[in-house]
Amino acid sequence: MMSVEKRTKSVDLSHHLSELSKARPISPLKGLMKYFAQPGILALAGGLPSPAYFPVSDISANVLVPESFALSPTESSTSSMSWLWKLFGSHNATKEKTQAVTVPKYPVVKGEINLATSLQYGSAAAQGQLQDFLKHFISEVYRPAFEDWTALIDTGNTDGWLRAVTTLCNPGEGVLCEEWTYPSAIASMLPYNIKPVPVAMDGLGMKSDDLENLLSQWDPVSRQMPRPHVMYIVPVGQNPSGSTMSVARKKQIYDICVKYDVIIVEDDPYYFLQLGTYAFKDDRSPSATLSGKPSADESKQYVSTLAPSFLYFDYEGRVIRLDTFSKTIAPGSRLGWFTCNPVFAERLERQGETSAQAPCGFGQAVITKILTHWTYDGYIRWLRGLRTEYQQRRNFFIDCLAEEFHLHAVPAVAGVWEGCSVYQASSKVKKSARMTEKYSARNRTMFSFVPPVAGMFVWMRLHLDQHPSFVPGNEDTLETKLWTKLAENGVLFAPGWIFAANAIAEDSDNNDSGHFRISFSNAEFADLKNAVTIFGRVIREFFQEEDL
Amino acid sequence: MMSVEKRTKSVDLSHHLSELSKARPISPLKGLMKYFAQPGILALAGGLPSPAYFPVSDISANVLVPESFALSPTESSTSSMSWLWKLFGSHNATKEKTQAVTVPKYPVVKGEINLATSLQYGSAAAQGQLQDFLKHFISEVYRPAFEDWTALIDTGNTDGWLRAVTTLCNPGEGVLCEEWTYPSAIASMLPYNIKPVPVAMDGLGMKSDDLENLLSQWDPVSRQMPRPHVMYIVPVGQNPSGSTMSVARKKQIYDICVKYDVIIVEDDPYYFLQLGTYAFKDDRSPSATLSGKPSADESKQYVSTLAPSFLYFDYEGRVIRLDTFSKTIAPGSRLGWFTCNPVFAERLERQGETSAQAPCGFGQAVITKILTHWTYDGYIRWLRGLRTEYQQRRNFFIDCLAEEFHLHAVPAVAGVWEGCSVYQASSKVKKSARMTEKYSARNRTMFSFVPPVAGMFVWMRLHLDQHPSFVPGNEDTLETKLWTKLAENGVLFAPGWIFAANAIAEDSDNNDSGHFRISFSNAEFADLKNAVTIFGRVIREFFQEEDL
């Protein structure tokens, strides 16, 4: 990896704090807190119940072993076969290889995770063992280029982003983001009158030249807002496009953000779902043989293959990285964390204290116990197995598309997929004589996509200009018409229009197309196959490639 | 209980919604949601991981039995003796009588709580069994006077209040509250430039005549804000004063709120810690014999003895009630719920979706399992036992004060304790000849308090005007001086000044006194005793009632 500048201390970026954030009071007890830390003090200040009144003596969990999932694609993986088990009426859980862990109310060893502490009112910063795990994890995996970074837990990236954007932005300001982005991120900021400022994308995500042009030519008068000083970005497994930013591009974007004093909020839920390049079934080569056991050497080697975080380049402390256990443990964890400079962390912590307070202690206890039981190397092994599972899912889903449609790979020279090999899909079904007579078009492309290199989604562009009743301006109508037809036939995709950062952006090049975002993360393999078959029938009918 | 008006539908109160709340987008998918609910649909829209990837096969907990705590004060209660066990090196948990419950990943019976659902991205409204439990609980215990109320879960009352106040108030507005109140509630609203408007209190909490006067005489010009349309109130075990509002007072306050169109946000964490009146040790009569087993009859009878919620009077749907499991299960639950009209609930739910999302699934699963295992009557039995525990703690703590000080009960005729019997504390220690010579005052009152009838706290007024070096204006200095002396001697109380709703309120009658809030909820009994002994020595020294 390229060498980067390192610094001991983050620079002072407190001028980025919003009025709202600055107005959040510091606890009036701050000056008195030294007394609270006195060992053996008789504390009758807070409204803390006695742990004797917590009605849980201990919590136990049967936890999957870290090597639950194979490291190379295999047909016998738990998840890909689970639909089969379901058919035969048995429960998946019975096939899971587990080990029992217990969190007692009172710790047997001092400092060990326990319910008396984790179910008590707690510091928003994270409890001892979890804080230790996260610090080790961050320094091994993300290796921030500044030393005084802080890890602060939150209730997941939705909470993380809301807290970050209201900590940094005043009403009337704008946030730089990819032209297609996560709708919930936009929904969080709009009520505060903070608006998205879309930047063009190519196959590697946000374009650095467009970003530079946008910032250098920013005119506050015509734009009716000051030059943005905050960026929201999903650099790995971009949602919805599935692209992943290269090392060089990340460095370029970071340097531009230094030049124009922009804070980067890196929302990275799919970081450990880096799936590699898709190849057709027959072109796949077997992967290298791996031990399959957690090991420090393999952890180190694996981590070095991952795209670096923005933190890796962050010698100034201008990155707020958002991590979550939603995709690696479970969404219901509602547990994630910020990695950022201590000044921002302090404001984010104050905000947490007046909203969700600390994340749920049941969740913190169970997850901390899982992580410390697995150890760092075990967790990395778990993440590697999970990656392979999603790789298999992606491969299976695109294999299904390749069976259902004629896929033709062409290099994209412009647009959001510039630099990528784009798969154009046309009908495999022979048209009837009547159809051929009616329409002259042959092998018309109905949709195209780039197999995602990370994440959970295929981002599909519909070639609506190829539709018999296309007239410029009716793309939305056609997209919704097709979406509704699919839903009526039993298949739900996410409609593409909800991912447009700015529906009214004038520089959009998407004026001849609708989009679908299709998730391969959850459905049983048989259902994925079934969905593609239905999709094939409905889209051919829609494009009138097939008789009704 | 007095008869109240009942209505089927809440009235339209949507004019109370803040600009921020109105600006929160409804999901763009709203119109399409009917398809999402189609049974058997192949859903490839959301970014949901497969439950096969949740690394937990099941969670088990050893749960205390509902009858863990006695219904009549007893010296053998688990908690009051736990310090003894600690002395002898055993863990409290070993004495707890528990039953095992398990939440499996996949449900054995359809609709039963399971991890596949509760650890998935979930509706912010609450999962089936929990929603059912809450609805039954609300209709049995709070009996709202309007029928179309909604129960919506949140991550506890801190989150609940932040969401309520930002749903209802615009910057520059004010919120009616008790003159002494929970500091965190004020800290939540101040950054949004929403200010507290203190209303005078007496021994029953907020005064209805003062509220009426304040609202009827409101002058937006001199007050520099519109007439408040939102009230924040802690009617049971008021924090910090410990008072509980009577039925008649609640009805008066509700009627005034109807008259002036005020929304009542009822923050009620101490509802189940209604402790009854304190009596000196020798004056206590043994309570009636009770079965000690969960039973429908006893639940009904017990619930009827509790102060009614504002919901009981709420025929219009103008109450947002905040409930929490923090005090009844554990603070680390981070689980609570709103009960309110459906229009407010919809806006509060949207806000949840862009912050913490649903509360933690681990917590929801475990707590739902505990509640359904206990059943409604078991939970009521648990709450009754808990009440008795806190009653014993309050009694023990005040007994300690009675041993350490000379307590003299006098009726209060004005001020925050109007209508109550106030205990005035003076020194029991005989002064030395030198001291008697130096100061003529005898039996001077050093502090006073009203034994709380609910909650966790003794709210202590310091008679600083009795201090030898008192001069009007130096109360804050004296309060902090005594607080610091106590802390240096190993005892932490909460300083009173942090509970002032409005430090700059001109109508404050507290100009000759400081305050402490003392919690009896958490410390071992031996530590409570020890703390009172140290407090006695330090305060006598401070008032120069004792030689140094």
Coordinates of N, CA, C and O in Angstrom, one line a residue, chain A residues 24-134:
Chain A
R24 N -25.1 22.3 22.7 CA -25.3 21.2 23.7 C -24.5 21.4 24.9 O -23.3 21.5 24.9
P25 N -25.2 21.5 26.1 CA -24.4 21.8 27.3 C -23.5 20.6 27.7 O -23.8 19.4 27.5
I26 N -22.4 21.0 28.2 CA -21.5 20.0 28.9 C -22.2 19.7 30.3 O -22.9 20.6 30.8
S27 N -22.1 18.5 30.8 CA -22.7 18.2 32.1 C -22.3 19.3 33.1 O -21.1 19.6 33.2
P28 N -23.3 19.8 33.8 CA -23.0 20.8 34.9 C -22.0 20.2 35.9 O -21.4 20.9 36.7
L29 N -22.0 18.9 36.0 CA -21.2 18.2 37.0 C -19.7 18.1 36.6 O -18.9 17.6 37.4
K30 N -19.4 18.5 35.4 CA -18.1 18.3 34.8 C -16.9 18.6 35.8 O -16.1 17.8 36.1
G31 N -17.0 19.8 36.4 CA -16.0 20.2 37.4 C -15.9 19.4 38.6 O -14.9 19.4 39.4
L32 N -17.0 18.7 38.9 CA -17.1 17.9 40.1 C -16.8 16.4 39.9 O -16.8 15.6 40.8
M33 N -16.6 16.0 38.6 CA -16.5 14.6 38.3 C -15.3 13.9 38.9 O -15.4 12.7 39.1
K34 N -14.3 14.7 39.2 CA -13.1 14.0 39.9 C -13.5 13.3 41.1 O -13.0 12.2 41.4
Y35 N -14.5 13.8 41.8 CA -15.0 13.1 43.1 C -15.7 11.8 42.8 O -15.7 10.9 43.6
F36 N -16.4 11.8 41.6 CA -17.2 10.6 41.3 C -16.3 9.4 41.0 O -16.7 8.3 41.2
A37 N -15.0 9.7 40.6 CA -14.1 8.6 40.3 C -13.3 8.1 41.5 O -12.5 7.2 41.4
Q38 N -13.5 8.8 42.7 CA -12.8 8.4 43.9 C -13.1 6.9 44.3 O -14.2 6.6 44.4
P39 N -12.1 6.1 44.4 CA -12.4 4.7 44.8 C -13.0 4.7 46.2 O -12.6 5.4 47.1
G40 N -14.0 3.8 46.3 CA -14.6 3.6 47.6 C -15.6 4.7 48.1 O -16.1 4.6 49.2
I41 N -15.8 5.7 47.2 CA -16.7 6.7 47.6 C -18.2 6.2 47.8 O -18.6 5.3 47.0
L42 N -18.9 6.7 48.7 CA -20.3 6.3 48.9 C -21.2 7.2 48.0 O -21.4 8.4 48.3
A43 N -21.5 6.7 46.9 CA -22.2 7.5 45.8 C -23.7 7.4 46.0 O -24.3 6.4 45.7
L44 N -24.3 8.5 46.5 CA -25.8 8.6 46.6 C -26.3 9.7 45.7 O -27.3 10.3 46.0
A45 N -25.6 9.9 44.6 CA -26.0 11.0 43.7 C -26.9 10.6 42.6 O -27.9 11.2 42.4
G46 N -26.7 9.5 41.9 CA -27.4 9.2 40.8 C -28.6 8.3 41.0 O -28.7 7.7 42.1
G47 N -29.6 8.2 40.1 CA -30.8 7.4 40.3 C -30.5 6.0 39.7 O -31.2 5.5 38.8
L48 N -29.5 5.3 40.3 CA -29.2 4.0 39.8 C -29.9 2.9 40.6 O -29.7 2.9 41.8
P49 N -30.6 2.0 40.0 CA -31.2 0.9 40.8 C -30.0 0.0 41.2 O -29.0 -0.1 40.6
S50 N -30.3 -0.7 42.3 CA -29.3 -1.8 42.7 C -29.4 -2.9 41.7 O -30.5 -3.3 41.3
P51 N -28.2 -3.5 41.3 CA -28.3 -4.6 40.4 C -29.0 -5.8 40.9 O -29.5 -6.7 40.2
A52 N -29.2 -5.8 42.3 CA -30.0 -6.9 42.8 C -31.4 -6.9 42.3 O -32.1 -7.9 42.2
Y53 N -31.9 -5.7 41.7 CA -33.2 -5.6 41.2 C -33.3 -5.9 39.7 O -34.4 -5.8 39.1
F54 N -32.2 -6.2 39.0 CA -32.2 -6.6 37.6 C -32.7 -8.1 37.6 O -32.0 -9.0 38.2
P55 N -33.8 -8.4 37.0 CA -34.4 -9.8 37.1 C -33.7 -10.8 36.3 O -34.3 -11.8 35.9
V56 N -32.4 -10.6 36.0 CA -31.7 -11.6 35.2 C -30.4 -12.0 35.9 O -29.6 -11.2 36.1
S57 N -30.3 -13.3 36.2 CA -29.1 -13.7 37.0 C -27.9 -13.9 36.0 O -26.8 -13.7 36.4
D58 N -28.2 -14.3 34.8 CA -27.2 -14.5 33.8 C -27.9 -14.6 32.4 O -29.0 -15.0 32.3
I59 N -27.1 -14.3 31.4 CA -27.6 -14.6 30.0 C -26.6 -15.5 29.4 O -25.4 -15.3 29.5
S60 N -27.1 -16.5 28.7 CA -26.2 -17.4 27.9 C -26.6 -17.4 26.5 O -27.8 -17.1 26.2
A61 N -25.7 -17.7 25.6 CA -26.0 -17.8 24.2 C -25.2 -18.9 23.6 O -24.1 -19.2 24.0
N62 N -25.9 -19.6 22.7 CA -25.2 -20.6 21.9 C -24.7 -19.9 20.7 O -25.5 -19.4 19.9
V63 N -23.3 -19.7 20.6 CA -22.7 -18.9 19.6 C -22.1 -19.7 18.5 O -21.4 -20.7 18.8
L64 N -22.3 -19.4 17.3 CA -21.7 -20.1 16.2 C -20.2 -20.0 16.3 O -19.6 -19.0 16.7
V65 N -19.5 -21.1 15.9 CA -18.1 -21.0 15.9 C -17.6 -20.1 14.8 O -18.3 -20.0 13.8
P66 N -16.4 -19.5 14.9 CA -15.9 -18.5 13.9 C -15.8 -19.2 12.5 O -15.9 -18.5 11.5
E67 N -15.5 -20.5 12.5 CA -15.2 -21.2 11.2 C -16.5 -21.8 10.7 O -16.5 -22.8 9.9
S68 N -17.7 -21.2 11.1 CA -19.0 -21.8 10.6 C -19.1 -21.8 9.1 O -19.7 -22.7 8.6
F69 N -18.5 -20.9 8.4 CA -18.7 -20.8 7.0 C -17.4 -21.0 6.3 O -16.3 -20.5 6.7
A70 N -17.4 -21.8 5.2 CA -16.2 -22.2 4.5 C -15.6 -20.9 3.9 O -16.2 -19.9 3.7
L71 N -14.3 -21.0 3.6 CA -13.5 -19.9 3.0 C -13.5 -20.0 1.5 O -13.2 -19.0 0.8
S72 N -13.9 -21.1 0.9 CA -14.0 -21.2 -0.5 C -15.4 -21.6 -0.8 O -16.1 -22.3 -0.1
P73 N -16.0 -21.1 -1.9 CA -17.4 -21.4 -2.2 C -17.6 -22.9 -2.2 O -16.7 -23.6 -2.8
T74 N -18.7 -23.3 -1.6 CA -19.0 -24.7 -1.6 C -20.5 -24.9 -1.6 O -21.2 -24.1 -1.0
E75 N -20.9 -26.0 -2.1 CA -22.4 -26.2 -2.2 C -22.9 -26.6 -0.9 O -24.1 -26.6 -0.7
S76 N -22.1 -27.0 0.1 CA -22.6 -27.5 1.3 C -22.6 -26.4 2.4 O -22.8 -26.8 3.6
S77 N -22.5 -25.2 2.0 CA -22.5 -24.1 3.1 C -23.9 -24.1 3.8 O -24.9 -24.4 3.2
T78 N -23.9 -23.8 5.0 CA -25.1 -23.8 5.8 C -26.2 -23.0 5.1 O -27.3 -23.5 5.0
S79 N -25.9 -21.8 4.8 CA -27.0 -20.9 4.3 C -27.5 -21.3 3.0 O -28.7 -21.3 2.8
S80 N -26.6 -21.7 2.1 CA -27.1 -22.0 0.7 C -28.0 -23.2 0.7 O -28.8 -23.4 -0.2
M81 N -27.9 -24.0 1.7 CA -28.7 -25.2 1.8 C -29.9 -25.1 2.7 O -30.7 -26.0 2.8
S82 N -30.0 -24.0 3.4 CA -31.0 -23.9 4.4 C -32.4 -24.0 3.9 O -33.3 -24.5 4.5
W83 N -32.6 -23.6 2.6 CA -33.9 -23.7 2.0 C -34.3 -25.2 1.9 O -35.5 -25.6 1.9
L84 N -33.3 -26.0 1.6 CA -33.5 -27.5 1.5 C -34.0 -28.0 2.8 O -35.0 -28.8 2.9
W85 N -33.3 -27.7 3.9 CA -33.7 -28.1 5.2 C -35.1 -27.7 5.5 O -35.9 -28.4 6.1
K86 N -35.4 -26.4 5.2 CA -36.8 -25.9 5.4 C -37.8 -26.8 4.7 O -38.8 -27.1 5.3
L87 N -37.5 -27.2 3.5 CA -38.4 -28.0 2.7 C -38.7 -29.3 3.5 O -39.8 -29.8 3.5
F88 N -37.7 -29.8 4.2 CA -37.9 -31.1 4.9 C -38.3 -30.8 6.4 O -38.3 -31.7 7.2
G89 N -38.6 -29.6 6.7 CA -39.2 -29.3 7.9 C -38.3 -29.2 9.1 O -38.7 -29.1 10.3
S90 N -37.0 -29.3 8.9 CA -36.1 -29.2 10.1 C -35.7 -27.7 10.2 O -35.7 -26.9 9.3
H91 N -35.2 -27.4 11.4 CA -34.8 -26.0 11.6 C -33.3 -25.8 11.4 O -32.5 -26.7 11.8
N92 N -33.0 -24.7 10.8 CA -31.6 -24.4 10.5 C -30.7 -24.5 11.7 O -29.6 -25.0 11.7
A93 N -31.3 -24.0 12.8 CA -30.5 -23.9 14.0 C -29.9 -25.3 14.4 O -28.8 -25.4 15.0
T94 N -30.6 -26.4 14.2 CA -30.1 -27.7 14.6 C -28.8 -28.0 13.9 O -28.1 -28.9 14.3
K95 N -28.5 -27.4 12.7 CA -27.3 -27.8 12.0 C -26.2 -26.8 12.4 O -25.1 -27.0 11.9
E96 N -26.4 -25.8 13.2 CA -25.4 -24.9 13.5 C -24.4 -25.5 14.5 O -24.8 -26.0 15.5
K97 N -23.1 -25.3 14.3 CA -22.1 -25.7 15.3 C -21.9 -24.6 16.3 O -21.4 -23.5 15.9
T98 N -22.2 -24.8 17.5 CA -22.1 -23.7 18.5 C -21.3 -24.0 19.7 O -21.0 -25.1 20.0
Q99 N -21.0 -22.9 20.4 CA -20.4 -23.1 21.7 C -21.1 -22.1 22.7 O -21.6 -21.1 22.3
A100 N -21.3 -22.6 23.9 CA -22.0 -21.8 24.9 C -21.2 -20.7 25.6 O -20.0 -21.0 25.9
V101 N -21.7 -19.5 25.6 CA -21.0 -18.5 26.4 C -22.0 -17.9 27.4 O -23.3 -18.0 27.2
T102 N -21.6 -17.4 28.5 CA -22.4 -16.9 29.6 C -21.9 -15.6 30.1 O -20.7 -15.4 30.3
V103 N -22.9 -14.6 30.3 CA -22.5 -13.4 30.9 C -23.2 -13.4 32.3 O -24.5 -13.3 32.3
P104 N -22.5 -13.5 33.4 CA -23.2 -13.5 34.7 C -23.5 -12.1 35.2 O -23.0 -11.1 34.6
K105 N -24.4 -12.0 36.1 CA -24.7 -10.7 36.7 C -23.5 -10.1 37.4 O -23.2 -8.9 37.1
Y106 N -22.8 -10.9 38.2 CA -21.7 -10.4 38.9 C -20.4 -11.1 38.3 O -20.4 -12.3 38.1
P107 N -19.4 -10.3 38.0 CA -18.2 -10.9 37.3 C -17.4 -11.8 38.3 O -17.3 -11.5 39.5
V108 N -16.9 -12.9 37.7 CA -16.1 -13.8 38.5 C -14.7 -13.2 38.5 O -14.0 -13.2 39.5
V109 N -14.3 -12.7 37.3 CA -13.0 -12.0 37.2 C -13.2 -10.5 37.0 O -14.0 -10.1 36.2
K110 N -12.5 -9.7 37.8 CA -12.7 -8.3 37.7 C -12.4 -7.8 36.3 O -11.5 -8.2 35.7
G111 N -13.3 -6.9 35.9 CA -13.1 -6.3 34.6 C -13.8 -7.0 33.4 O -14.0 -6.5 32.3
E112 N -14.3 -8.3 33.8 CA -15.0 -9.1 32.8 C -16.4 -8.5 32.6 O -17.0 -8.1 33.5
I113 N -16.9 -8.7 31.3 CA -18.2 -8.2 31.0 C -19.2 -8.9 32.0 O -19.2 -10.1 32.2
N114 N -20.1 -8.1 32.5 CA -21.1 -8.6 33.5 C -22.4 -7.7 33.4 O -22.3 -6.6 33.0
L115 N -23.5 -8.3 33.8 CA -24.8 -7.7 33.7 C -24.9 -6.5 34.7 O -25.6 -5.5 34.4
A116 N -24.4 -6.7 35.9 CA -24.5 -5.6 36.9 C -24.0 -4.3 36.3 O -24.5 -3.2 36.6
T117 N -22.9 -4.3 35.5 CA -22.4 -3.1 34.8 C -23.2 -2.8 33.5 O -23.6 -1.7 33.3
S118 N -23.3 -3.8 32.7 CA -23.8 -3.5 31.3 C -25.3 -3.2 31.4 O -25.8 -2.5 30.4
L119 N -26.1 -3.6 32.4 CA -27.5 -3.3 32.5 C -27.7 -2.0 33.3 O -28.8 -1.6 33.5
Q120 N -26.6 -1.5 33.9 CA -26.7 -0.2 34.6 C -26.7 1.0 33.7 O -26.3 0.8 32.5
Y121 N -27.1 2.2 34.2 CA -26.8 3.4 33.4 C -25.3 3.4 33.1 O -24.5 3.1 34.0
G122 N -24.9 3.6 31.8 CA -23.5 3.5 31.5 C -23.0 4.6 30.7 O -23.8 5.4 30.1
S123 N -21.7 4.7 30.7 CA -21.1 5.7 29.9 C -21.4 5.4 28.4 O -21.5 4.2 28.0
A124 N -21.6 6.5 27.6 CA -21.9 6.3 26.2 C -20.6 5.9 25.5 O -20.7 5.5 24.3
A125 N -19.5 5.8 26.1 CA -18.2 5.6 25.4 C -18.0 4.1 25.0 O -17.3 3.8 24.1
A126 N -18.5 3.2 25.8 CA -18.4 1.7 25.6 C -17.7 1.2 26.9 O -16.9 1.8 27.5
Q127 N -18.2 0.0 27.2 CA -17.6 -0.6 28.4 C -16.3 -1.3 28.2 O -15.9 -1.6 27.1
G128 N -15.5 -1.4 29.3 CA -14.1 -1.8 29.2 C -13.7 -2.8 28.1 O -12.9 -2.5 27.2
Q129 N -14.2 -4.0 28.2 CA -13.8 -5.1 27.3 C -14.1 -4.7 25.8 O -13.4 -5.1 24.9
L130 N -15.3 -4.1 25.6 CA -15.7 -3.8 24.3 C -14.8 -2.6 23.7 O -14.3 -2.7 22.6
Q131 N -14.5 -1.6 24.6 CA -13.6 -0.5 24.2 C -12.2 -1.1 23.8 O -11.7 -0.7 22.8
D132 N -11.7 -2.0 24.6 CA -10.4 -2.6 24.3 C -10.4 -3.3 23.0 O -9.5 -3.2 22.2
F133 N -11.5 -4.1 22.8 CA -11.6 -4.9 21.5 C -11.6 -3.9 20.3 O -10.9 -4.1 19.4
L134 N -12.5 -2.9 20.4 CA -12.6 -1.9 19.3 C -11.3 -1.2 19.0 O -10.9 -1.1 17.9

